[in-house]
Short mmCIF file of C-alpha atoms in Angstrom, two decimals:
data_model
loop_
_atom_site.label_atom_id
_atom_site.label_comp_id
_atom_site.label_asym_id
_atom_site.label_seq_id
_atom_site.Cartn_x
_atom_site.Cartn_y
_atom_site.Cartn_z
CA MET J 201 100.60 133.69 31.74
CA VAL J 202 100.34 130.43 29.84
CA PHE J 203 103.09 127.88 30.24
CA SER J 204 103.97 126.79 26.73
CA LEU J 205 105.47 123.35 27.34
CA THR J 206 103.80 119.95 27.70
CA ASP J 207 107.01 118.14 28.65
CA ILE J 208 110.15 119.20 30.54
CA LEU J 209 112.94 117.88 28.32
CA SER J 210 115.66 120.48 27.81
CA ILE J 211 116.30 123.99 29.06
CA SER J 212 116.66 125.01 25.41
CA ASP J 213 112.88 124.55 25.02
CA PHE J 214 112.18 127.21 27.66
CA SER J 215 111.48 130.86 26.96
CA ARG J 216 112.28 133.40 29.65
CA GLU J 217 108.54 133.54 30.41
CA ASP J 218 108.40 129.77 30.89
CA ILE J 219 111.38 129.91 33.27
CA GLU J 220 109.88 132.78 35.25
CA PHE J 221 106.55 130.96 35.51
CA VAL J 222 108.22 127.88 37.01
CA LEU J 223 110.26 129.99 39.44
CA GLN J 224 107.11 131.85 40.52
CA GLU J 225 105.22 128.59 41.04
CA ALA J 226 108.14 127.17 43.05
CA ALA J 227 108.04 130.24 45.31
CA THR J 228 104.30 129.70 45.75
CA MET J 229 104.95 126.08 46.74
CA GLU J 230 107.40 127.15 49.42
CA LYS J 231 104.91 129.57 50.95
CA MET J 232 101.87 127.30 50.73
CA PRO J 233 100.73 125.67 54.00
CA GLU J 234 101.40 121.92 54.14
CA SER J 235 97.69 121.22 54.64
CA LYS J 236 96.83 122.80 51.29
CA LYS J 237 99.89 121.51 49.46
CA SER J 238 99.33 117.92 50.50
CA GLY J 239 96.19 117.69 48.38
CA LEU J 240 97.52 119.12 45.10
CA LEU J 241 98.38 115.75 43.54
CA ARG J 242 95.60 113.75 45.18
CA GLY J 243 94.49 111.01 42.82
CA ILE J 244 97.51 111.63 40.57
CA VAL J 245 99.90 108.78 39.82
CA VAL J 246 103.47 109.66 38.86
CA ALA J 247 105.70 107.05 37.25
CA SER J 248 109.29 107.42 38.43
CA LEU J 249 111.35 105.50 35.89
CA PHE J 250 115.04 105.50 36.73
CA PHE J 251 116.78 103.45 34.05
CA GLU J 252 120.02 104.72 35.57
CA PRO J 253 120.55 104.96 39.33
CA SER J 254 120.40 108.43 40.89
CA THR J 255 119.93 109.02 44.57
CA ARG J 256 119.64 112.79 44.77
CA THR J 257 117.32 113.44 41.84
CA ARG J 258 115.09 110.45 42.53
CA LEU J 259 114.67 111.22 46.21
CA SER J 260 113.96 114.86 45.47
CA PHE J 261 111.26 113.93 42.93
CA GLU J 262 109.71 111.27 45.13
CA THR J 263 109.68 113.64 48.10
CA ALA J 264 107.99 116.27 45.91
CA ILE J 265 105.35 113.77 44.71
CA GLN J 266 104.53 112.43 48.14
CA SER J 267 104.45 115.85 49.78
CA LEU J 268 101.74 116.89 47.31
CA GLY J 269 99.70 113.77 48.04
CA GLY J 270 100.52 111.94 44.80
CA GLU J 271 101.20 108.23 44.31
CA VAL J 272 104.57 107.00 43.00
CA ILE J 273 105.05 103.91 40.89
CA GLY J 274 108.17 102.83 39.03
CA PHE J 275 111.67 101.54 39.52
CA ALA J 276 115.01 102.86 40.70
CA ASP J 277 117.15 100.61 38.53
CA ALA J 278 116.58 99.34 34.99
CA LYS J 279 117.64 95.84 36.10
CA VAL J 280 114.21 95.38 37.65
CA SER J 281 112.29 96.58 34.58
CA SER J 282 111.53 94.86 31.29
CA THR J 283 114.36 96.85 29.73
CA LYS J 284 116.60 94.01 30.86
CA LYS J 285 114.48 91.67 28.73
CA GLY J 286 115.16 93.85 25.70
CA GLU J 287 112.02 95.99 25.72
CA SER J 288 112.40 99.23 23.75
CA LEU J 289 112.19 102.56 25.53
CA SER J 290 109.09 103.46 23.53
CA ASP J 291 107.22 100.37 24.74
CA THR J 292 108.20 100.88 28.39
CA ILE J 293 106.99 104.49 28.20
CA ARG J 294 103.70 103.58 26.52
CA ILE J 295 103.02 100.96 29.19
CA ALA J 296 103.86 103.36 32.03
CA GLY J 297 101.64 106.01 30.42
CA GLY J 298 98.74 103.58 30.77
CA TYR J 299 99.07 103.68 34.55
CA ALA J 300 100.43 107.14 35.29
CA ASP J 301 99.40 110.78 34.79
CA VAL J 302 102.97 112.15 34.64
CA ILE J 303 106.25 110.32 33.92
CA VAL J 304 109.55 111.30 35.51
CA MET J 305 112.49 109.53 33.93
CA ARG J 306 116.25 109.31 33.98
CA HIS J 307 118.11 107.35 31.34
CA TRP J 308 121.74 106.87 30.32
CA ILE J 309 120.75 107.14 26.62
CA GLU J 310 121.03 110.70 25.31
CA GLY J 311 117.79 111.96 23.78
CA ALA J 312 115.77 109.26 25.59
CA ALA J 313 113.46 111.83 27.19
CA ARG J 314 112.62 113.56 23.90
CA ARG J 315 111.93 110.23 22.28
CA ALA J 316 109.73 109.27 25.24
CA ALA J 317 107.79 112.53 24.90
CA GLU J 318 107.07 111.72 21.24
CA VAL J 319 105.44 108.39 22.04
CA SER J 320 103.85 109.25 25.38
CA SER J 321 100.36 110.66 25.76
CA LYS J 322 101.38 111.77 29.26
CA PRO J 323 103.81 114.58 30.13
CA ILE J 324 107.48 113.59 30.52
CA ILE J 325 109.87 115.21 32.97
CA ASN J 326 113.52 114.56 32.11
CA GLY J 327 115.47 113.77 35.26
CA GLY J 328 118.68 113.53 33.22
CA ASP J 329 119.51 111.80 29.94
CA GLY J 330 123.18 110.83 29.92
CA SER J 331 125.46 113.81 29.48
CA ASN J 332 122.75 115.66 27.54
CA GLN J 333 120.14 117.51 29.60
CA HIS J 334 118.99 117.80 33.20
CA PRO J 335 116.52 120.69 33.03
CA THR J 336 115.16 120.43 36.58
CA GLN J 337 118.73 120.98 37.88
CA THR J 338 118.99 124.17 35.83
CA LEU J 339 115.60 125.36 37.05
CA LEU J 340 116.54 124.76 40.68
CA ASP J 341 119.84 126.58 40.07
CA LEU J 342 117.95 129.56 38.67
CA TYR J 343 115.41 129.39 41.49
CA THR J 344 118.24 129.44 44.03
CA ILE J 345 119.77 132.53 42.40
CA LYS J 346 116.43 134.31 42.13
CA LYS J 347 115.48 133.50 45.71
CA GLN J 348 118.83 134.67 47.03
CA PHE J 349 119.26 137.86 45.02
CA GLY J 350 115.65 138.69 44.22
CA LYS J 351 116.57 138.84 40.53
CA ILE J 352 118.68 137.22 37.84
CA ASP J 353 119.06 140.21 35.49
CA GLY J 354 122.31 142.11 35.90
CA LEU J 355 124.13 139.57 38.09
CA ASN J 356 127.78 138.61 37.74
CA VAL J 357 127.95 134.82 37.70
CA GLY J 358 131.20 132.84 37.85
CA MET J 359 131.41 129.25 36.64
CA LEU J 360 134.37 127.22 37.86
CA GLY J 361 135.92 123.84 37.09
CA ASP J 362 134.99 121.45 34.32
CA LEU J 363 133.23 123.71 31.85
CA LYS J 364 133.93 121.39 28.91
CA TYR J 365 131.95 118.32 29.98
CA GLY J 366 129.77 119.69 32.77
CA ARG J 367 126.18 119.71 31.54
CA THR J 368 124.98 121.84 34.48
CA VAL J 369 127.14 124.79 33.46
CA HIS J 370 126.24 124.43 29.78
CA SER J 371 122.53 124.54 30.54
CA LEU J 372 122.92 127.33 33.08
CA LEU J 373 124.81 129.46 30.56
CA TYR J 374 122.06 128.97 27.96
CA ALA J 375 119.41 129.88 30.53
CA LEU J 376 121.28 132.98 31.74
CA ALA J 377 121.44 134.17 28.13
CA ASP J 378 117.66 134.65 28.32
CA PHE J 379 118.11 137.28 31.03
CA LYS J 380 119.28 140.87 30.69
CA GLY J 381 122.67 142.28 31.60
CA VAL J 382 124.09 139.07 33.04
CA LYS J 383 127.89 138.80 32.99
CA VAL J 384 129.38 135.33 33.06
CA PHE J 385 132.96 134.70 34.14
CA LEU J 386 134.27 131.31 33.04
CA ILE J 387 137.11 129.93 35.13
CA SER J 388 138.66 126.64 34.02
CA PRO J 389 141.93 124.99 33.00
CA GLU J 390 142.70 125.41 29.31
CA SER J 391 141.81 121.76 28.61
CA LEU J 392 138.36 122.07 30.23
CA LYS J 393 137.15 125.34 28.68
CA MET J 394 133.54 125.98 27.71
CA PRO J 395 133.01 124.53 24.19
CA GLN J 396 133.22 127.13 21.43
CA ASN J 397 129.87 126.16 19.89
CA ILE J 398 128.11 127.06 23.15
CA LEU J 399 129.96 130.38 23.33
CA ASP J 400 128.89 131.04 19.73
CA ASP J 401 125.27 130.28 20.62
CA VAL J 402 125.13 132.82 23.48
CA GLU J 403 127.22 135.49 21.77
CA GLY J 404 125.49 138.86 21.94
CA LYS J 405 123.05 137.67 24.60
CA VAL J 406 125.37 137.47 27.56
CA GLU J 407 128.78 139.02 28.25
CA VAL J 408 131.35 136.27 28.71
CA ARG J 409 134.90 136.52 30.02
CA GLU J 410 137.31 133.62 30.42
CA THR J 411 140.30 133.00 32.67
CA GLU J 412 142.28 130.17 34.25
CA LYS J 413 142.86 132.08 37.49
CA VAL J 414 140.08 131.98 40.03
CA GLU J 415 141.33 135.13 41.81
CA GLU J 416 141.11 137.26 38.67
CA PHE J 417 137.37 137.85 38.77
CA LEU J 418 136.50 137.02 42.39
CA PRO J 419 135.89 140.61 43.57
CA GLN J 420 133.28 141.15 40.85
CA LEU J 421 131.20 138.03 41.40
CA ASP J 422 127.76 137.87 42.99
CA VAL J 423 127.76 134.11 42.79
CA LEU J 424 130.30 131.42 41.92
CA TYR J 425 128.95 128.16 40.52
CA ALA J 426 131.61 125.54 41.22
CA THR J 427 131.66 122.11 39.59
CA ARG J 428 133.47 118.86 40.15
CA ILE J 429 136.17 117.78 37.74
CA GLN J 430 134.81 114.40 36.71
CA LYS J 431 137.36 111.61 36.74
CA GLU J 432 135.26 109.44 34.43
CA ARG J 433 135.62 112.01 31.63
CA PHE J 434 139.37 111.54 31.33
CA VAL J 435 140.82 108.85 29.11
CA ASP J 436 144.27 109.61 30.45
CA GLU J 437 144.44 109.19 34.23
CA PHE J 438 147.70 111.13 34.38
CA GLU J 439 145.96 114.14 32.87
CA TYR J 440 143.21 113.89 35.50
CA GLU J 441 145.79 113.67 38.30
CA GLN J 442 147.42 116.85 37.02
CA ILE J 443 144.18 118.79 36.86
CA LYS J 444 142.02 117.43 39.71
CA ASN J 445 143.42 119.73 42.40
CA VAL J 446 143.73 122.87 40.31
CA TYR J 447 140.86 124.62 42.09
CA ILE J 448 140.42 123.97 45.79
CA LEU J 449 138.49 126.77 47.40
CA GLY J 450 138.65 127.51 51.10
CA LYS J 451 137.72 130.33 53.44
CA GLU J 452 140.62 132.49 52.23
CA ILE J 453 138.78 133.35 49.01
CA LEU J 454 136.17 135.23 51.04
CA LYS J 455 138.73 137.94 51.78
CA HIS J 456 138.49 138.95 48.14
CA THR J 457 134.76 138.71 47.50
CA LYS J 458 132.06 141.33 47.77
CA LYS J 459 129.34 141.48 50.38
CA GLY J 460 126.57 139.00 49.78
CA PHE J 461 128.79 136.73 47.64
CA LYS J 462 127.49 133.15 47.37
CA ILE J 463 128.90 129.80 46.28
CA MET J 464 126.74 127.24 44.51
CA HIS J 465 127.54 123.65 43.48
CA PRO J 466 125.32 120.97 41.92
CA LEU J 467 126.90 118.36 44.26
CA PRO J 468 128.38 115.87 44.82
CA ARG J 469 131.63 117.69 45.49
CA VAL J 470 135.01 116.02 45.83
CA ASN J 471 137.60 118.43 47.13
CA GLU J 472 136.87 121.63 45.21
CA LEU J 473 135.01 123.21 48.16
CA LYS J 474 136.69 122.73 51.53
CA PRO J 475 134.29 121.78 54.37
CA GLU J 476 135.41 124.95 56.19
CA LEU J 477 133.23 126.90 53.73
CA ASP J 478 130.09 125.05 54.78
CA SER J 479 129.45 127.17 57.86
CA THR J 480 130.11 130.50 56.10
CA GLU J 481 127.41 132.81 54.79
CA ALA J 482 128.73 132.26 51.29
CA ALA J 483 127.73 128.58 51.23
CA LEU J 484 124.50 128.29 49.28
CA TYR J 485 124.95 124.74 47.95
CA PHE J 486 122.98 122.84 50.57
CA GLU J 487 120.03 125.21 50.24
CA GLN J 488 120.41 124.84 46.46
CA ALA J 489 119.96 121.06 46.83
CA ARG J 490 116.91 121.57 49.05
CA ASN J 491 115.40 123.91 46.46
CA GLY J 492 115.03 120.89 44.19
CA VAL J 493 111.88 119.94 46.06
CA PRO J 494 109.76 123.13 45.55
CA VAL J 495 110.92 123.38 41.92
CA ARG J 496 109.92 119.77 41.24
CA GLN J 497 106.66 120.24 43.15
CA ALA J 498 105.91 123.22 40.91
CA LEU J 499 106.65 121.27 37.72
CA LEU J 500 104.49 118.31 38.78
CA ASN J 501 101.66 120.62 39.72
CA ILE J 502 101.88 122.47 36.38
CA LEU J 503 102.03 119.27 34.32
CA LYS J 504 99.34 117.26 36.12
CA ASP J 505 96.63 118.97 34.08
CA VAL J 506 98.44 118.99 30.73
CA LYS J 507 96.63 117.31 27.88
CA LYS J 508 98.93 116.24 25.07
CA GLU J 509 97.49 115.90 21.60
CA MET R 133 125.05 124.88 -20.70
CA LYS R 134 127.62 125.36 -23.38
CA LYS R 135 129.96 122.58 -24.32
CA ASP R 136 132.87 124.97 -23.76
CA ASP R 137 131.91 125.46 -20.12
CA ILE R 138 132.18 121.88 -19.19
CA ARG R 139 134.81 120.74 -21.67
CA LEU R 140 133.25 117.31 -21.75
CA MET R 141 130.56 115.79 -23.91
CA PRO R 142 127.28 116.57 -22.14
CA ILE R 143 124.80 113.82 -21.43
CA SER R 144 121.61 113.64 -23.43
CA ASN R 145 119.15 112.90 -20.58
CA GLY R 146 119.79 113.17 -16.86
CA THR R 147 121.46 115.49 -14.38
CA VAL R 148 124.56 117.66 -14.37
CA LEU R 149 125.83 118.91 -11.03
CA ASP R 150 128.04 121.92 -11.67
CA HIS R 151 130.03 124.28 -9.44
CA LEU R 152 130.69 121.58 -6.87
CA PRO R 153 133.46 122.31 -4.37
CA VAL R 154 136.65 120.48 -5.19
CA GLY R 155 136.72 117.15 -3.38
CA SER R 156 132.96 116.71 -3.16
CA ALA R 157 132.26 114.79 -6.39
CA LEU R 158 133.38 111.37 -5.17
CA ARG R 159 131.37 111.68 -1.95
CA ILE R 160 128.30 112.79 -3.93
CA ILE R 161 128.58 109.72 -6.14
CA GLU R 162 128.71 107.59 -3.01
CA ILE R 163 125.74 109.40 -1.39
CA LEU R 164 123.63 108.98 -4.52
CA GLY R 165 124.47 105.29 -4.65
CA LEU R 166 126.15 105.73 -8.03
CA ASP R 167 129.35 103.98 -7.09
CA LYS R 168 127.76 100.94 -8.75
CA PRO R 169 125.78 102.75 -11.45
CA LYS R 170 123.39 101.24 -13.95
CA SER R 171 124.03 103.99 -16.48
CA ALA R 172 126.91 106.30 -17.37
CA VAL R 173 128.36 108.59 -14.72
CA THR R 174 131.13 111.02 -15.62
CA LEU R 175 133.16 113.01 -13.14
CA ALA R 176 135.34 116.04 -13.62
CA ILE R 177 137.54 116.75 -10.61
CA ASN R 178 139.58 119.87 -9.94
CA THR R 179 138.66 121.42 -13.26
CA GLU R 180 138.97 125.13 -14.14
CA SER R 181 136.11 127.43 -13.17
CA LYS R 182 135.75 131.13 -13.91
CA SER R 183 133.72 131.79 -10.77
CA MET R 184 135.30 129.32 -8.36
CA GLY R 185 138.88 128.91 -9.60
CA LYS R 186 138.55 125.14 -9.40
CA LYS R 187 135.48 122.95 -9.23
CA ASP R 188 134.13 119.43 -9.55
CA LEU R 189 131.37 118.33 -11.94
CA VAL R 190 129.16 115.23 -12.02
CA PHE R 191 127.22 114.05 -15.09
CA ILE R 192 124.60 111.37 -14.47
CA GLU R 193 122.91 109.80 -17.46
CA GLY R 194 119.26 108.83 -17.09
CA LYS R 195 118.64 110.06 -13.54
CA GLU R 196 116.80 112.99 -12.00
CA LEU R 197 117.41 113.74 -8.33
CA SER R 198 114.71 113.57 -5.68
CA ARG R 199 114.24 116.44 -3.19
CA GLU R 200 115.90 114.32 -0.50
CA GLU R 201 118.92 113.67 -2.72
CA THR R 202 119.17 117.36 -3.60
CA ASP R 203 119.02 118.28 0.12
CA LYS R 204 121.82 115.82 0.87
CA ILE R 205 123.98 117.50 -1.77
CA GLY R 206 122.97 120.87 -0.31
CA LEU R 207 124.63 119.86 2.96
CA ILE R 208 128.05 119.51 1.35
CA ALA R 209 127.79 121.63 -1.78
CA ALA R 210 125.32 124.46 -1.20
CA GLY R 211 125.55 126.97 -4.05
CA ALA R 212 126.24 124.27 -6.63
CA THR R 213 124.13 124.26 -9.80
CA LEU R 214 121.70 121.48 -10.64
CA ASN R 215 120.92 121.11 -14.36
CA VAL R 216 118.20 118.79 -15.59
CA ILE R 217 119.03 117.69 -19.13
CA LYS R 218 116.44 116.42 -21.59
CA ALA R 219 117.22 115.66 -25.24
CA SER R 220 120.63 117.34 -24.79
CA GLU R 221 118.99 120.60 -23.68
CA VAL R 222 119.04 122.19 -20.22
CA LYS R 223 115.37 122.00 -19.20
CA LYS R 224 115.77 123.20 -15.61
CA LYS R 225 118.53 124.93 -13.72
CA GLU R 226 118.58 125.62 -10.00
CA THR R 227 121.05 126.64 -7.36
CA ILE R 228 121.19 124.00 -4.67
CA ALA R 229 120.38 125.51 -1.28
CA MET R 230 121.44 124.45 2.18
CA PRO R 231 118.39 122.82 3.82
CA ASP R 232 117.13 124.20 7.17
CA HIS R 233 116.44 120.72 8.44
CA ALA R 234 118.02 117.38 7.68
CA ASP R 235 115.45 114.85 8.79
CA GLY R 236 116.58 111.36 7.88
CA LEU R 237 119.45 112.68 5.75
CA ILE R 238 122.30 112.16 8.18
CA LYS R 239 123.07 109.77 10.98
CA CYS R 240 124.00 110.97 14.45
CA MET R 241 127.67 110.52 15.29
CA ASN R 242 126.99 110.20 19.02
CA PRO R 243 127.07 106.47 19.89
CA LYS R 244 124.98 107.18 23.01
CA CYS R 245 122.18 108.86 21.03
CA ILE R 246 118.75 107.21 21.14
CA THR R 247 118.57 107.29 17.32
CA VAL R 248 121.76 105.20 17.11
CA ILE R 249 120.93 102.79 19.94
CA GLU R 250 117.31 102.16 18.92
CA GLY R 251 117.80 102.69 15.17
CA LEU R 252 115.24 105.52 15.00
CA PRO R 253 114.79 108.08 12.20
CA THR R 254 117.05 111.08 12.73
CA ARG R 255 116.10 114.76 12.89
CA PHE R 256 118.60 117.59 12.66
CA SER R 257 118.39 121.36 12.54
CA ILE R 258 120.98 123.05 10.36
CA ARG R 259 122.88 126.24 11.15
CA LYS R 260 125.01 128.08 8.66
CA ASP R 261 128.25 130.06 8.94
CA PRO R 262 129.83 127.89 10.15
CA LEU R 263 127.80 124.88 9.09
CA ARG R 264 126.50 122.78 11.98
CA ALA R 265 123.85 120.11 12.39
CA LYS R 266 122.22 119.66 15.79
CA CYS R 267 120.53 116.39 16.68
CA ARG R 268 116.99 116.97 17.93
CA TYR R 269 117.37 114.13 20.43
CA CYS R 270 120.84 114.11 22.00
CA GLU R 271 121.46 117.81 21.07
CA LYS R 272 125.04 117.06 20.00
CA GLU R 273 126.32 119.20 17.16
CA MET R 274 128.26 118.04 14.15
CA ASN R 275 130.63 120.29 12.24
CA GLU R 276 131.07 120.50 8.48
CA LYS R 277 133.57 117.65 8.24
CA GLU R 278 131.45 115.40 10.45
CA ILE R 279 128.32 116.15 8.39
CA PHE R 280 130.26 115.34 5.21
CA ASN R 281 130.94 111.86 6.56
CA ALA R 282 127.55 111.33 8.24
CA ILE R 283 125.26 111.76 5.23
CA LYS R 284 123.37 108.53 4.69
#
């Protein structure tokens, strides 16, 4: 199996084979003894360039780098970089590429990672570019599903909440369309439905059903991927106030779900998942967050040897 | 091209764009930078057409279109006919196709896109039925109306 990508920019660049390769490598990372793992990135320098603050993604990447014995350079806030002095993204990336073997970046500008990949001689890993892409989140979501169920093909996956603006659910839907026999159940208020252009793109590849009522499809679901309704997306605060509490899930939903049912969430959550769910067998979201480390370890280990032309 | 078809005096040298969708002629003039022309430009808007019912026409004296200009027109008037006129004769006739890519032809409408913020060249892939242009960088899609307005 040859991994076809030299940069990790967007889940839309991945074939099913590429996804499966990453998931397999992540599983290998989890099983590998620490003594062996800690030498995988020895002598490798990873630039961690966070032009926009992010605690979860940055810590997960930096943990992954250090656990494999790599060195981290970079910044956690663009205010401390030359960006504040007006330096273009391209220049910052070229400079960082002079010091590092792999570049991990997050930026508020959409398309920043793809632009960086064009000018960089070193592989780029996109840790999120505005509301556009966050491919390592999608890969860890898929890894979590695969690890839990042993497969992705044929599963019934619910997506709940803000399906209009939520990039995690957009990317996950695209990725699931690469697998066979997956049914996706979209649960959202009318005003936050999955955009039609995305539904058009996956038509014929994945069976999609839509509803506003969470209880309608619950008994069929293997996994429910819940998302936060993001306040910052609403121009009209009144509209947000009307919608924010529309889905609050507690233990009572588990009376209607099948055996082995799991709940995922990209976190942070607000009130959509009650804390009472945390101690149930359905709660998979904390493990999902932890799975970010082996997935990012796998990506770093794959990309450390990549030679870009 | 017969004089009867166009019901206007044809130009002697230049380009005739025929079978344009109604409402596209003025935008095409703007796109081609002919709103302040050096030579004669004649428009026919909402005129009778046997095949289309109604159509627009543009006659441009003394100008042949580049591939880039033809591709821009393809984005808003695919299926239109491009006639190259020399010495009052039609020397070349082609149906304008929708391009598969629109690199540098349109600007991204997303104000948070890297191409807008850093003023970089744009790259778009085009999908038909319905028409959409997807930015290679920010991956936002534009619909037909947005493309119409975004052509450089």
